[in-house]
Amino acid sequence: VSEVEERLPAADVEPVLANCQKLVNAIHRAMPNTRWGSSRDAFCQRRCGGHVTTAKAAIMKGLQIYKSCKQWDVALKFAERALPMAKEIPVWDDASKNGPREAVIKALDALIAEAQKKIEA
């Protein structure tokens, strides 16, 4: 089994990353142009909430796929390139609404630590 696994090509992370970037960009497109108020207030959060949830789901799905493949170099590459995208998710004025952003960043940090540990071993 290990010989077969060694011959398998590495997974391509580019399509998944491109989709994640597209979904994060959709968050910024949904943000209203606020001249007098905050662009991180409750109105903006309600308007962008669906896009945030969709982006979180896409990043977490990619994370789970690459983690389950146990190709740690590919998982590390995905996590390192998806982390800046996760940090692009807006920080809202109401701290209780930042859960999806924090969950994605925490999961990507954990994957980076795990992948580095597995690669070194």
mmCIF file of C-alpha atoms in Angstrom:
data_model
loop_
_atom_site.group_PDB
_atom_site.id
_atom_site.type_symbol
_atom_site.label_atom_id
_atom_site.label_comp_id
_atom_site.label_asym_id
_atom_site.label_seq_id
_atom_site.Cartn_x
_atom_site.Cartn_y
_atom_site.Cartn_z
ATOM 1 C CA VAL A 1 0.000 0.000 0.000
ATOM 2 C CA SER A 2 2.776 2.463 0.834
ATOM 3 C CA GLU A 3 4.390 1.898 -2.588
ATOM 4 C CA VAL A 4 1.137 2.825 -4.282
ATOM 5 C CA GLU A 5 0.752 5.907 -2.080
ATOM 6 C CA GLU A 6 4.290 7.007 -2.930
ATOM 7 C CA ARG A 7 3.561 6.864 -6.646
ATOM 8 C CA LEU A 8 0.404 8.948 -6.418
ATOM 9 C CA PRO A 9 0.875 12.513 -7.621
ATOM 10 C CA ALA A 10 0.421 15.326 -5.144
ATOM 11 C CA ALA A 11 -3.033 16.846 -5.013
ATOM 12 C CA ASP A 12 -3.531 20.151 -6.817
ATOM 13 C CA VAL A 13 -4.492 22.903 -4.386
ATOM 14 C CA GLU A 14 -4.908 25.660 -6.982
ATOM 15 C CA PRO A 15 -8.604 25.073 -7.888
ATOM 16 C CA VAL A 16 -9.643 24.909 -4.227
ATOM 17 C CA LEU A 17 -7.629 28.024 -3.368
ATOM 18 C CA ALA A 18 -9.064 29.886 -6.356
ATOM 19 C CA ASN A 19 -12.593 29.038 -5.232
ATOM 20 C CA CYS A 20 -11.827 30.138 -1.664
ATOM 21 C CA GLN A 21 -10.383 33.422 -2.909
ATOM 22 C CA LYS A 22 -13.469 33.990 -5.066
ATOM 23 C CA LEU A 23 -15.721 33.471 -2.048
ATOM 24 C CA VAL A 24 -13.655 35.801 0.163
ATOM 25 C CA ASN A 25 -13.797 38.440 -2.585
ATOM 26 C CA ALA A 26 -17.593 38.051 -2.588
ATOM 27 C CA ILE A 27 -17.599 39.140 1.064
ATOM 28 C CA HIS A 28 -15.870 42.389 0.164
ATOM 29 C CA ARG A 29 -18.187 42.973 -2.794
ATOM 30 C CA ALA A 30 -21.216 42.553 -0.513
ATOM 31 C CA MET A 31 -19.976 45.182 1.936
ATOM 32 C CA PRO A 32 -21.939 48.416 1.588
ATOM 33 C CA ASN A 33 -20.190 51.652 0.785
ATOM 34 C CA THR A 34 -20.699 53.480 4.067
ATOM 35 C CA ARG A 35 -19.908 57.140 3.998
ATOM 36 C CA TRP A 36 -21.101 58.108 7.466
ATOM 37 C CA GLY A 37 -21.102 54.875 9.428
ATOM 38 C CA SER A 38 -18.874 51.931 10.134
ATOM 39 C CA SER A 39 -18.234 49.342 7.458
ATOM 40 C CA ARG A 40 -18.077 46.709 10.208
ATOM 41 C CA ASP A 41 -21.411 47.402 11.933
ATOM 42 C CA ALA A 42 -24.442 45.108 12.362
ATOM 43 C CA PHE A 43 -25.999 46.181 9.048
ATOM 44 C CA CYS A 44 -22.864 45.261 7.145
ATOM 45 C CA GLN A 45 -22.490 42.005 9.069
ATOM 46 C CA ARG A 46 -26.053 40.948 8.238
ATOM 47 C CA ARG A 47 -25.485 41.792 4.605
ATOM 48 C CA CYS A 48 -22.238 39.798 4.421
ATOM 49 C CA GLY A 49 -23.119 36.982 6.834
ATOM 50 C CA GLY A 50 -24.103 34.474 4.169
ATOM 51 C CA HIS A 51 -20.928 35.123 2.216
ATOM 52 C CA VAL A 52 -18.814 34.689 5.358
ATOM 53 C CA THR A 53 -20.485 31.349 6.104
ATOM 54 C CA THR A 54 -19.963 30.159 2.530
ATOM 55 C CA ALA A 55 -16.282 31.153 2.531
ATOM 56 C CA LYS A 56 -15.758 29.465 5.895
ATOM 57 C CA ALA A 57 -17.379 26.263 4.630
ATOM 58 C CA ALA A 58 -15.206 26.202 1.499
ATOM 59 C CA ILE A 59 -11.966 26.731 3.427
ATOM 60 C CA MET A 60 -12.906 24.138 6.057
ATOM 61 C CA LYS A 61 -13.872 21.623 3.368
ATOM 62 C CA GLY A 62 -10.515 22.054 1.644
ATOM 63 C CA LEU A 63 -8.780 21.744 4.998
ATOM 64 C CA GLN A 64 -10.584 18.477 5.775
ATOM 65 C CA ILE A 65 -9.872 17.036 2.320
ATOM 66 C CA TYR A 66 -6.133 17.699 2.438
ATOM 67 C CA LYS A 67 -5.888 16.578 6.049
ATOM 68 C CA SER A 68 -7.647 13.284 5.283
ATOM 69 C CA CYS A 69 -5.340 12.638 2.300
ATOM 70 C CA LYS A 70 -2.367 12.609 4.696
ATOM 71 C CA GLN A 71 -0.194 14.268 2.080
ATOM 72 C CA TRP A 72 1.253 16.610 4.651
ATOM 73 C CA ASP A 73 3.302 18.709 2.250
ATOM 74 C CA VAL A 74 0.159 19.461 0.234
ATOM 75 C CA ALA A 75 -1.851 20.113 3.400
ATOM 76 C CA LEU A 76 0.852 22.503 4.597
ATOM 77 C CA LYS A 77 0.887 24.310 1.245
ATOM 78 C CA PHE A 78 -2.906 24.662 1.328
ATOM 79 C CA ALA A 79 -2.975 25.919 4.920
ATOM 80 C CA GLU A 80 -0.170 28.436 4.391
ATOM 81 C CA ARG A 81 -1.873 29.861 1.309
ATOM 82 C CA ALA A 82 -5.407 29.799 2.771
ATOM 83 C CA LEU A 83 -4.419 31.524 6.027
ATOM 84 C CA PRO A 84 -4.043 35.005 4.446
ATOM 85 C CA MET A 85 -7.451 34.521 2.800
ATOM 86 C CA ALA A 86 -8.991 33.675 6.173
ATOM 87 C CA LYS A 87 -7.438 36.794 7.661
ATOM 88 C CA GLU A 88 -9.138 38.849 4.912
ATOM 89 C CA ILE A 89 -12.526 37.966 6.415
ATOM 90 C CA PRO A 90 -13.688 41.185 8.119
ATOM 91 C CA VAL A 91 -13.499 41.728 11.863
ATOM 92 C CA TRP A 92 -16.929 42.986 12.951
ATOM 93 C CA ASP A 93 -17.685 45.642 15.558
ATOM 94 C CA ASP A 94 -19.697 43.051 17.526
ATOM 95 C CA ALA A 95 -17.033 40.589 18.710
ATOM 96 C CA SER A 96 -19.584 37.774 19.034
ATOM 97 C CA LYS A 97 -19.975 37.750 15.233
ATOM 98 C CA ASN A 98 -16.272 37.004 14.602
ATOM 99 C CA GLY A 99 -16.653 33.291 15.345
ATOM 100 C CA PRO A 100 -16.407 32.006 11.757
ATOM 101 C CA ARG A 101 -13.230 34.001 11.090
ATOM 102 C CA GLU A 102 -11.597 32.871 14.323
ATOM 103 C CA ALA A 103 -12.624 29.225 13.776
ATOM 104 C CA VAL A 104 -11.069 29.124 10.306
ATOM 105 C CA ILE A 105 -7.837 30.782 11.445
ATOM 106 C CA LYS A 106 -7.585 28.429 14.434
ATOM 107 C CA ALA A 107 -8.176 25.341 12.259
ATOM 108 C CA LEU A 108 -5.595 26.457 9.676
ATOM 109 C CA ASP A 109 -3.024 27.175 12.400
ATOM 110 C CA ALA A 110 -3.648 23.703 13.849
ATOM 111 C CA LEU A 111 -3.215 22.103 10.408
ATOM 112 C CA ILE A 112 0.049 23.974 9.850
ATOM 113 C CA ALA A 113 1.388 22.774 13.213
ATOM 114 C CA GLU A 114 0.263 19.191 12.584
ATOM 115 C CA ALA A 115 1.647 19.084 9.043
ATOM 116 C CA GLN A 116 5.008 20.486 10.132
ATOM 117 C CA LYS A 117 5.191 17.901 12.911
ATOM 118 C CA LYS A 118 4.353 15.043 10.488
ATOM 119 C CA ILE A 119 6.835 16.269 7.855
ATOM 120 C CA GLU A 120 9.647 16.489 10.408
ATOM 121 C CA ALA A 121 8.916 12.995 11.774
#
